[in-house]
mmCIF file of C-alpha atoms in Angstrom:
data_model
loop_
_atom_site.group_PDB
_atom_site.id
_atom_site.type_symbol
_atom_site.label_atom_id
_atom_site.label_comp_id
_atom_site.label_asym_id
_atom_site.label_seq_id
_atom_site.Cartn_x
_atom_site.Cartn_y
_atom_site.Cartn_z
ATOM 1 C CA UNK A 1 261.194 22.757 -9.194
ATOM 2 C CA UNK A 2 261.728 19.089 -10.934
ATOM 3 C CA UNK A 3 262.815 18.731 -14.330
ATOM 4 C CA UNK A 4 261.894 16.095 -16.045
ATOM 5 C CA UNK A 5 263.742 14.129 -19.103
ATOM 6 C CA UNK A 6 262.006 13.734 -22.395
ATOM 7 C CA UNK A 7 263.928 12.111 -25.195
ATOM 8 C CA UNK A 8 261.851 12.455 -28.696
ATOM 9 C CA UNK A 9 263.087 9.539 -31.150
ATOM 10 C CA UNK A 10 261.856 11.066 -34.668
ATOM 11 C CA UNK A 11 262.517 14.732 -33.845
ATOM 12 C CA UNK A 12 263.521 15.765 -37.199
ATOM 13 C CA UNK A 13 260.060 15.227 -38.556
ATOM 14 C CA UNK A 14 257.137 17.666 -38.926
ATOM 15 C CA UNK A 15 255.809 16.417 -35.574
ATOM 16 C CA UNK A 16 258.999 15.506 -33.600
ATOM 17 C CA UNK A 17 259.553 19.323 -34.373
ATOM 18 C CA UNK A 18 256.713 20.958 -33.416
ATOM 19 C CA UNK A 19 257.313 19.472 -29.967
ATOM 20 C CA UNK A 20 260.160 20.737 -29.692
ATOM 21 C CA UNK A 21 258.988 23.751 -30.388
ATOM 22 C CA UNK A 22 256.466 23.973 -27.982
ATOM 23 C CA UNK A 23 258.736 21.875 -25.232
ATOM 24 C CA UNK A 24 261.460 24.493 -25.583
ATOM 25 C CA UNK A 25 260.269 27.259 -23.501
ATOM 26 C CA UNK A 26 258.811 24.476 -20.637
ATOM 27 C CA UNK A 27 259.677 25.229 -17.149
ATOM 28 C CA UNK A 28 259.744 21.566 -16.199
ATOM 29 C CA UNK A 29 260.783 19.449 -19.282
ATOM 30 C CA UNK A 30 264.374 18.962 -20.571
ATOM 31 C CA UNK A 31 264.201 17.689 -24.350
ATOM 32 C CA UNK A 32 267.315 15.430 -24.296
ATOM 33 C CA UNK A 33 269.172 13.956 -27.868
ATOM 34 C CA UNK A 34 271.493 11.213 -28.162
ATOM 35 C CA UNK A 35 274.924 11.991 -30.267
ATOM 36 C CA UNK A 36 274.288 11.964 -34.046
ATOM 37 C CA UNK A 37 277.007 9.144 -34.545
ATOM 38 C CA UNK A 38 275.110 6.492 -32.374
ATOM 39 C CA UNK A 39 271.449 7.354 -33.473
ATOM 40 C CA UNK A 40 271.308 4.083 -35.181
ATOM 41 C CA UNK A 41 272.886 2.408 -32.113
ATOM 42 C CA UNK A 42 270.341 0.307 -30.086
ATOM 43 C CA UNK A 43 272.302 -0.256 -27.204
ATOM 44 C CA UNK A 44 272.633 3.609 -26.870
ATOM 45 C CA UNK A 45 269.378 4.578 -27.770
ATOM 46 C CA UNK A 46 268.545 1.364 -25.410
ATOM 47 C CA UNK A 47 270.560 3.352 -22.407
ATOM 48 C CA UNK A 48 269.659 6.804 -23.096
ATOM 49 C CA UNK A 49 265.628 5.970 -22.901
ATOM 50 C CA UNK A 50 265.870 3.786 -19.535
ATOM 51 C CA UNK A 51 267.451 7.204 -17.955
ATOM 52 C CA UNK A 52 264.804 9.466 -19.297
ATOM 53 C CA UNK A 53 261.059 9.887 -17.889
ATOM 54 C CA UNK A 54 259.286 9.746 -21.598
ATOM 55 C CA UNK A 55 259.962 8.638 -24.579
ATOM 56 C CA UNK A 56 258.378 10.056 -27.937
ATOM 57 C CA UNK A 57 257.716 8.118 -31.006
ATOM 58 C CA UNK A 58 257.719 10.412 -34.138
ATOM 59 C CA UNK A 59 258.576 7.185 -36.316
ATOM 60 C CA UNK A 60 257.073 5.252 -38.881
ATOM 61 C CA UNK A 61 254.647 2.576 -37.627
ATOM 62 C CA UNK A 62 256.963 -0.462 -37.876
ATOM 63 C CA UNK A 63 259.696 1.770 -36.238
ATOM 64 C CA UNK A 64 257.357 2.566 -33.555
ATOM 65 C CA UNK A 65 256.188 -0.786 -32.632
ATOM 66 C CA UNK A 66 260.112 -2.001 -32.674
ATOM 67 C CA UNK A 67 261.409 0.897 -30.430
ATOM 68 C CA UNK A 68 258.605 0.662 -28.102
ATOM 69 C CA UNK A 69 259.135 -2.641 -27.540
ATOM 70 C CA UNK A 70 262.563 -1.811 -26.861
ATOM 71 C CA UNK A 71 261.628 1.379 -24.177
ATOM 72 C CA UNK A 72 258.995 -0.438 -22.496
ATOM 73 C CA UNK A 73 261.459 -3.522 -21.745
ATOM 74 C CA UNK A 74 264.367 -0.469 -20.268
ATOM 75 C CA UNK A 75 261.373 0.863 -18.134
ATOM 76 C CA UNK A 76 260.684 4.120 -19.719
ATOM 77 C CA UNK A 77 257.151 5.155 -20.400
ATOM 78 C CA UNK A 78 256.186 5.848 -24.010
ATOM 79 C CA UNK A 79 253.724 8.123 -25.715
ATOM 80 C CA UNK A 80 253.432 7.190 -29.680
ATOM 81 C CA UNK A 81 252.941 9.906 -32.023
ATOM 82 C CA UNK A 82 252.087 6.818 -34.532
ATOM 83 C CA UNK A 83 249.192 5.539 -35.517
ATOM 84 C CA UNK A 84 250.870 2.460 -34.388
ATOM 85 C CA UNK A 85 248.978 1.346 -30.795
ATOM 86 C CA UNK A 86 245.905 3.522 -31.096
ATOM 87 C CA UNK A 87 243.694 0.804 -30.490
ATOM 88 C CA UNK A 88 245.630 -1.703 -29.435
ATOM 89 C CA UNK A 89 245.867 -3.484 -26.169
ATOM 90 C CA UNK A 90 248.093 -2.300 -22.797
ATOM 91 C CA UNK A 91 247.519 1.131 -24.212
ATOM 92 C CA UNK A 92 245.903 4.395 -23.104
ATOM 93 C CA UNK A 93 243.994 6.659 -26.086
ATOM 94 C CA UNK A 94 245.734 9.886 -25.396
ATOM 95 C CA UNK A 95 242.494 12.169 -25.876
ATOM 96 C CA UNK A 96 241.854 13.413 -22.285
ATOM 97 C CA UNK A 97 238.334 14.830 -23.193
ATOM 98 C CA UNK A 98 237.478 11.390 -24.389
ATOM 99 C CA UNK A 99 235.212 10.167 -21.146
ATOM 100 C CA UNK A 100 235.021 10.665 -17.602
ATOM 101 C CA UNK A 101 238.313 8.948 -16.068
ATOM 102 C CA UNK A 102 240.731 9.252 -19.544
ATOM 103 C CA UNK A 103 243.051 11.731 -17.624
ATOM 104 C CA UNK A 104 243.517 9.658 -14.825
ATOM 105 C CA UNK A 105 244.199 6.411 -17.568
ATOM 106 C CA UNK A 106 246.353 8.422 -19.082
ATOM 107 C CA UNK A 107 248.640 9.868 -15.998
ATOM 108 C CA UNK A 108 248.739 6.551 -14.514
ATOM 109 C CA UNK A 109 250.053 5.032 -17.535
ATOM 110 C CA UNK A 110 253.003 3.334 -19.218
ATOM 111 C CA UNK A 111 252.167 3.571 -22.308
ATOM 112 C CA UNK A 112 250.020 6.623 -24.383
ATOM 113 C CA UNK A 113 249.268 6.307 -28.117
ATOM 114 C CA UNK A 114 248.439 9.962 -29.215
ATOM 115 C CA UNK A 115 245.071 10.252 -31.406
ATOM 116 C CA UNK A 116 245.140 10.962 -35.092
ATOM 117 C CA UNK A 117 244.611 14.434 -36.504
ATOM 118 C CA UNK A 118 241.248 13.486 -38.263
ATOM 119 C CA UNK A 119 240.443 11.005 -35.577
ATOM 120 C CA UNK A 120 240.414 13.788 -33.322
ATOM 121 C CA UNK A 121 237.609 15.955 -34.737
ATOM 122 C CA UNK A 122 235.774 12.920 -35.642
ATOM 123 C CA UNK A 123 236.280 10.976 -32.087
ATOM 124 C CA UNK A 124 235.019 14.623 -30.515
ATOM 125 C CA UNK A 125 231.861 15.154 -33.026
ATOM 126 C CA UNK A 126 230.732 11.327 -32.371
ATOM 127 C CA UNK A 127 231.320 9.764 -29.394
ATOM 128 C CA UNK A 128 228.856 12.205 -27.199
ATOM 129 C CA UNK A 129 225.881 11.996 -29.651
ATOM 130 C CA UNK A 130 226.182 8.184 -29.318
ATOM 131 C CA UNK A 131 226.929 8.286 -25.615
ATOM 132 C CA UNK A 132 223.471 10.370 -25.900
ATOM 133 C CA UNK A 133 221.472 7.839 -28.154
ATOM 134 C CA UNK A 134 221.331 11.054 -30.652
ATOM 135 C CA UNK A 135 223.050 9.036 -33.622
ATOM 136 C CA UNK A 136 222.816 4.926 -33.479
ATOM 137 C CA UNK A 137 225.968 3.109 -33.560
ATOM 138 C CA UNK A 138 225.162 1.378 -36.298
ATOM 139 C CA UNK A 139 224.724 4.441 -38.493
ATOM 140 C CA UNK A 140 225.927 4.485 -41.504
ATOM 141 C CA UNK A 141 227.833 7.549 -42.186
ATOM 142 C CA UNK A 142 230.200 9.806 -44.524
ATOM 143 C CA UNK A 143 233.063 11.892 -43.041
ATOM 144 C CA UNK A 144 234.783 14.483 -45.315
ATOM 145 C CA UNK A 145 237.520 16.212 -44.195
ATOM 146 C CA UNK A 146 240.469 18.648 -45.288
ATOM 147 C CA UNK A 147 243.768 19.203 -44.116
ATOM 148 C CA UNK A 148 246.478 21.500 -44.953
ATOM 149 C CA UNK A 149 249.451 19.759 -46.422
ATOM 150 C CA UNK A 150 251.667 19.470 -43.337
ATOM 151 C CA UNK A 151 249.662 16.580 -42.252
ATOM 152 C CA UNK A 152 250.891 14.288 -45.228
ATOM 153 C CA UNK A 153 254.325 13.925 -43.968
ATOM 154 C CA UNK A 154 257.627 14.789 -45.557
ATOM 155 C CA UNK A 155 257.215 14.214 -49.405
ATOM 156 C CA UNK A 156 253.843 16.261 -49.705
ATOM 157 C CA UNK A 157 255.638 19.263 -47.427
ATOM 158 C CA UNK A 158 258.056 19.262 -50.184
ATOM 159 C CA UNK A 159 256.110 18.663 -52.962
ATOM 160 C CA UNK A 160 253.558 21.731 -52.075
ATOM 161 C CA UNK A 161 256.894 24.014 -50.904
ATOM 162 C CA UNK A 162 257.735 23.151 -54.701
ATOM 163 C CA UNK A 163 254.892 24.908 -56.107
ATOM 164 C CA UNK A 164 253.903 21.540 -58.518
ATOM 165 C CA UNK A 165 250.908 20.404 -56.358
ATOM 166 C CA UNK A 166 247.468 20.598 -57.074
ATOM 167 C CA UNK A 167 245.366 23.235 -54.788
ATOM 168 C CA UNK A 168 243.084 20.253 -53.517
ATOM 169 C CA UNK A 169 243.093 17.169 -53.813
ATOM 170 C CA UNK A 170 241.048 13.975 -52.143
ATOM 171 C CA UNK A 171 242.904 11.077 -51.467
ATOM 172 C CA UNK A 172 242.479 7.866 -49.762
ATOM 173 C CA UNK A 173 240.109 6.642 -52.190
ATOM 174 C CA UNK A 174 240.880 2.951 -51.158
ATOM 175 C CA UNK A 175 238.025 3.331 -48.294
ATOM 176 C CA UNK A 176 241.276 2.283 -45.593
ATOM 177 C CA UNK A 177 242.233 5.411 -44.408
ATOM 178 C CA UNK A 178 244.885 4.593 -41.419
ATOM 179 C CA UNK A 179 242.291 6.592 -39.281
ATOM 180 C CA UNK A 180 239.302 5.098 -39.662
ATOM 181 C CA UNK A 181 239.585 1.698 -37.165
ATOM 182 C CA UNK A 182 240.616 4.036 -34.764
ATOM 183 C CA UNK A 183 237.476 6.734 -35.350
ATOM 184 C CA UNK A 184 235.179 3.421 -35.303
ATOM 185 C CA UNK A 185 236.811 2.212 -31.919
ATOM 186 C CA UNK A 186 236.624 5.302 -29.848
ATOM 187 C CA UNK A 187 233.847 6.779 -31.397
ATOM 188 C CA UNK A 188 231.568 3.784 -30.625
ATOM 189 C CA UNK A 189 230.516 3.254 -34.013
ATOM 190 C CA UNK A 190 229.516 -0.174 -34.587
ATOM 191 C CA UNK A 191 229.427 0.144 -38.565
ATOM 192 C CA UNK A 192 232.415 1.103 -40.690
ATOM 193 C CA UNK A 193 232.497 5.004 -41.997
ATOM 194 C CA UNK A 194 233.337 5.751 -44.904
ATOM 195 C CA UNK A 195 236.155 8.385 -44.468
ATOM 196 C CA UNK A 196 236.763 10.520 -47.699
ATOM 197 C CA UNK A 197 240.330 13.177 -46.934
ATOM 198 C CA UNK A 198 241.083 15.845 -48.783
ATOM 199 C CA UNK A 199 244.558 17.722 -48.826
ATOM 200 C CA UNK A 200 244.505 21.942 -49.914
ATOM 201 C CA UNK A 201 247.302 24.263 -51.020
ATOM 202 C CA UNK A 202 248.007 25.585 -47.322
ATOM 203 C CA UNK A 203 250.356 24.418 -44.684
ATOM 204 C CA UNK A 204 248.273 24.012 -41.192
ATOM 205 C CA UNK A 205 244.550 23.758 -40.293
ATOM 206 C CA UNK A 206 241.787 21.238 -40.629
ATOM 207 C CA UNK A 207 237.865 20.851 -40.795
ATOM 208 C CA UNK A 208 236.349 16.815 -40.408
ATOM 209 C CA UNK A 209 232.801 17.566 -41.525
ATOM 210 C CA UNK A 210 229.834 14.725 -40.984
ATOM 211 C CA UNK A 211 226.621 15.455 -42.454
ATOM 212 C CA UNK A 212 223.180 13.781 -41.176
ATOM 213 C CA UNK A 213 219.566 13.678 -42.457
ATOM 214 C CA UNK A 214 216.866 12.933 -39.985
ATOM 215 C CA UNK A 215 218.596 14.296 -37.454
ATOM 216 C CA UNK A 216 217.683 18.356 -35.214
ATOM 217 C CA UNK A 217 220.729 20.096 -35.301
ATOM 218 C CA UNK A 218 219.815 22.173 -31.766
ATOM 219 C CA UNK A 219 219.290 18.874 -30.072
ATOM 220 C CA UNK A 220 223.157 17.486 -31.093
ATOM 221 C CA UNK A 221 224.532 21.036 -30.189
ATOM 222 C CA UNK A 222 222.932 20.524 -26.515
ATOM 223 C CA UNK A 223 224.078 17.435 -26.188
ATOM 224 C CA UNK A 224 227.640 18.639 -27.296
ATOM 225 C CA UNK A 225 227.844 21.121 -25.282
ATOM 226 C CA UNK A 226 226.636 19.307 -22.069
ATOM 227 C CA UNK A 227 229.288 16.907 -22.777
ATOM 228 C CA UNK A 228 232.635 19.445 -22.930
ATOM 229 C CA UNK A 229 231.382 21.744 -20.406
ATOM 230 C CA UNK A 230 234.538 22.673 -18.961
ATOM 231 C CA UNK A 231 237.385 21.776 -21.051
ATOM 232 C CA UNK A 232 240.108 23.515 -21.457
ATOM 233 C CA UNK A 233 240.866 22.839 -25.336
ATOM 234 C CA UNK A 234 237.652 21.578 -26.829
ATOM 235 C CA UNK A 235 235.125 24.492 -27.667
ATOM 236 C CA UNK A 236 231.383 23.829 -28.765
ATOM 237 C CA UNK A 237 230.239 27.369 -30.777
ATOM 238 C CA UNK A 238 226.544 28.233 -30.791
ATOM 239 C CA UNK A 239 224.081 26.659 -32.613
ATOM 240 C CA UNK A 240 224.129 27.911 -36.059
ATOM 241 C CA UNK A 241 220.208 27.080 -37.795
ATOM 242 C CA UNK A 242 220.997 28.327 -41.628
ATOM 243 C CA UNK A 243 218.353 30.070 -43.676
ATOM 244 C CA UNK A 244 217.817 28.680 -47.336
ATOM 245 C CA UNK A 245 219.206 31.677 -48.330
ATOM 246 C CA UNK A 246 221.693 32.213 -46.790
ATOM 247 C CA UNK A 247 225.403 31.219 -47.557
ATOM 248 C CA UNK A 248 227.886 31.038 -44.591
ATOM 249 C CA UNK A 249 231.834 30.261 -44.928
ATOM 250 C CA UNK A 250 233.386 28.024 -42.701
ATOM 251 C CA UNK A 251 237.375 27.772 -43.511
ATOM 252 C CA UNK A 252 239.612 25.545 -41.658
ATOM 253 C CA UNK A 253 242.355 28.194 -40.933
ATOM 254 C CA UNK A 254 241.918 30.654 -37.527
ATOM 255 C CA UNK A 255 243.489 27.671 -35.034
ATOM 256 C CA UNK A 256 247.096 27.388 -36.243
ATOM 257 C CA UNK A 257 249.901 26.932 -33.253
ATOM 258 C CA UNK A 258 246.396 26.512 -30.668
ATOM 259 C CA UNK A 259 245.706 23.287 -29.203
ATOM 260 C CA UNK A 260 242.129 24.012 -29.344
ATOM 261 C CA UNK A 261 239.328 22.208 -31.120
ATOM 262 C CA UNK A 262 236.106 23.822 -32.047
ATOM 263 C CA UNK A 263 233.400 22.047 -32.635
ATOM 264 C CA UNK A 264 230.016 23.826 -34.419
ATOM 265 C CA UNK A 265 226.408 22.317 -35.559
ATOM 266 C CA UNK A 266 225.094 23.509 -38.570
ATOM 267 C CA UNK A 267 221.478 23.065 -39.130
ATOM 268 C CA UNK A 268 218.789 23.203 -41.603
ATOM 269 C CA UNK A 269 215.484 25.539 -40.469
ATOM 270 C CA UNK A 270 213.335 22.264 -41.192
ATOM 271 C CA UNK A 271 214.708 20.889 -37.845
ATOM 272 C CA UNK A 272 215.729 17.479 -40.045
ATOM 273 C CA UNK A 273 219.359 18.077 -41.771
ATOM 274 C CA UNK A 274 222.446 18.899 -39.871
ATOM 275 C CA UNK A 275 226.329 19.052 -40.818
ATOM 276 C CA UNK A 276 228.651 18.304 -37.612
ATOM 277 C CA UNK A 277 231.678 20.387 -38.075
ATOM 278 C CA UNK A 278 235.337 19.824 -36.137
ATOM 279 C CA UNK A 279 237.785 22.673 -36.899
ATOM 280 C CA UNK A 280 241.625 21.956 -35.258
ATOM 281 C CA UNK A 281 244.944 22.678 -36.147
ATOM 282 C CA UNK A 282 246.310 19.226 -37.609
ATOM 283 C CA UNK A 283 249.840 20.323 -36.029
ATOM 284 C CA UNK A 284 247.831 21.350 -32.967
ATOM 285 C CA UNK A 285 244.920 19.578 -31.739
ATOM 286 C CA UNK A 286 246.203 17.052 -34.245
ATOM 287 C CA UNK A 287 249.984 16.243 -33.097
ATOM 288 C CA UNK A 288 252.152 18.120 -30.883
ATOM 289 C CA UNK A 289 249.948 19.970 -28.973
ATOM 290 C CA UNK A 290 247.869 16.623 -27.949
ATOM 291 C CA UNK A 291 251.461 15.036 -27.419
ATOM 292 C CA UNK A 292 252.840 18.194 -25.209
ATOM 293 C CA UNK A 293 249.066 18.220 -23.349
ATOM 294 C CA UNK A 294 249.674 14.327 -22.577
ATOM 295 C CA UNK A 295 253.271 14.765 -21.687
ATOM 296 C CA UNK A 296 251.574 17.266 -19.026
ATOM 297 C CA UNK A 297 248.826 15.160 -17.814
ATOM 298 C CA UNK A 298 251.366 12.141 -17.710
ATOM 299 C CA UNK A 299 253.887 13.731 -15.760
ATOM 300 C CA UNK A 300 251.452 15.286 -13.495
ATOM 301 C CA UNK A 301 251.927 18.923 -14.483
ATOM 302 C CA UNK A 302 249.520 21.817 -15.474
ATOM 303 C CA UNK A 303 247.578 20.152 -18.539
ATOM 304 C CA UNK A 304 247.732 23.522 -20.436
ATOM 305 C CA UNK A 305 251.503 24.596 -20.092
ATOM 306 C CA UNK A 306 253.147 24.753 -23.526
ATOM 307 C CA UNK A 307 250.638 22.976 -25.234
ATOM 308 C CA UNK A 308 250.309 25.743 -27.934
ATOM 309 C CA UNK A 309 253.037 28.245 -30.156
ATOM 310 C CA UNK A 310 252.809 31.922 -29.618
#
């Protein structure tokens, strides 16, 4: 059986981690490191990633551009946990379920940029009702979403481990989320969301919620469903029509160490509100399991194997 050679440049963060968690029980990828004294040595870290099959960027998006520059010029293929490439040229979206043909893009190519954590439920909830004609491109629209607090990086991990942080808290309040040219690109929207995130006192799981008037909730849920018939990862519940009187929960917890997505339509009994609903685990769905499930389909191995923490 081949092994193959993954070298993960960023590993000590939340995300470089988690695939290493998941990578270290896979029967066909070796996680290799480069000595602790020459991490900061490009010549090294030049050499090391022209002998490996994949490099991973966990970096900072200036990092990531600079080192990819450096892995694509040694001949190594790159997938970038950044938000770096995701919509920019010579580069494959790394969301298989995207469209018809995005697994074969993304096995045949050099370079991967792996999808955002919000992007993700948004890109999943959008792009098949305006594939459909069900929502216009040129909608305007409102996505709210909440994430627990691994998703902010390393400061907000240890500010909530500290026990000083708020128990939720919106933020991006400049409208220019990091997310949302890449939601508008791959979605298909034509006009500019507005993206409103929210961060809660709990460390994994996420809901990106989109609400529409005007719109038949059943009719969206079809059309959802017709378009993930099949996958592996992405899950479309049944149609949920809500009673005025009723009061249902939806929580963003139940996914954690799952590379699943679950997506759900919510719908008033008037047939003319809805509330599109995206539930993922931001380390999941979000990050490493997207990463591992590309590393799969990119080095032509079972899509599904080690994509998740048990």
């Amino acid at each position: 059986m081949k092994k193959y050679q993954i070298f993960i440049d960023g590993q000590a963060g939340t995300t470089g981690l988690q695939i290493r968690q998941r990578l270290a029980s896979h029967p066909q990828i070796e996680v290799v490191t480069i000595d602790h004294d020459k991490r900061r040595d490009q010549d090294a870290k030049r050499e090391l990633m022209s002998s490996v099959d994949v490099t991973v960027l966990c970096l900072p998006d200036d990092a990531a551009r600079e080192t990819a520059t450096q892995a694509r010029a040694a001949g190594c293929r790159v997938l970038d946990a950044s938000s770096a490439h995701r919509t920019a040229d010579g580069w494959v979206f790394g969301l298989a379920e995207l469209a018809r043909g995005q697994r074969e893009a993304i096995a045949s190519a050099s370079a991967v940029s792996n999808p955002g954590c919000y992007a993700t439920g948004a890109i999943l909830l959008l792009r098949p009702l305006i594939a459909a004609g069900l929502l216009s491109a040129d909608r305007d629209l409102s996505i709210n979403a909440v994430s627990g607090y691994t998703g902010g990086g390393t400061k907000m991990v240890e500010r909530y481990q500290q026990d000083n942080a708020p128990v939720y808290a919106a933020y991006g309040l400049g409208f220019d989320h990091k997310h949302i040219p890449e939601i508008q690109h791959w979605s298909g929207l034509q006009a500019r969301p507005i993206f409103q995130p929210a961060v809660g006192s709990y460390d994994q799981g996420m809901l990106v919620m989109i609400p529409l008037q005007g719109s038949n909730g059943a009719a969206l849920q079809q059309a959802l469903s017709d378009y993930y018939q099949g996958e592996q990862f992405v899950q479309v519940l049944p149609y949920n029509e809500i009673p005025a009187d009723s009061a249902p929960f939806v929580t963003p917890h139940g996914l954690n160490g799952s590379n699943r997505a679950e997506l759900q339509v919510y719908g008033s009994a008037s047939g003319q509100q809805a509330l599109l609903v995206a539930k993922l685990d931001n380390l999941g769905k979000g990050a490493s399991g997207a990463a591992v499930q590309n590393l799969n389909i990119m080095l032509g191995l079972e899509e599904g194997l080690c994509t998740q923490i048990v």
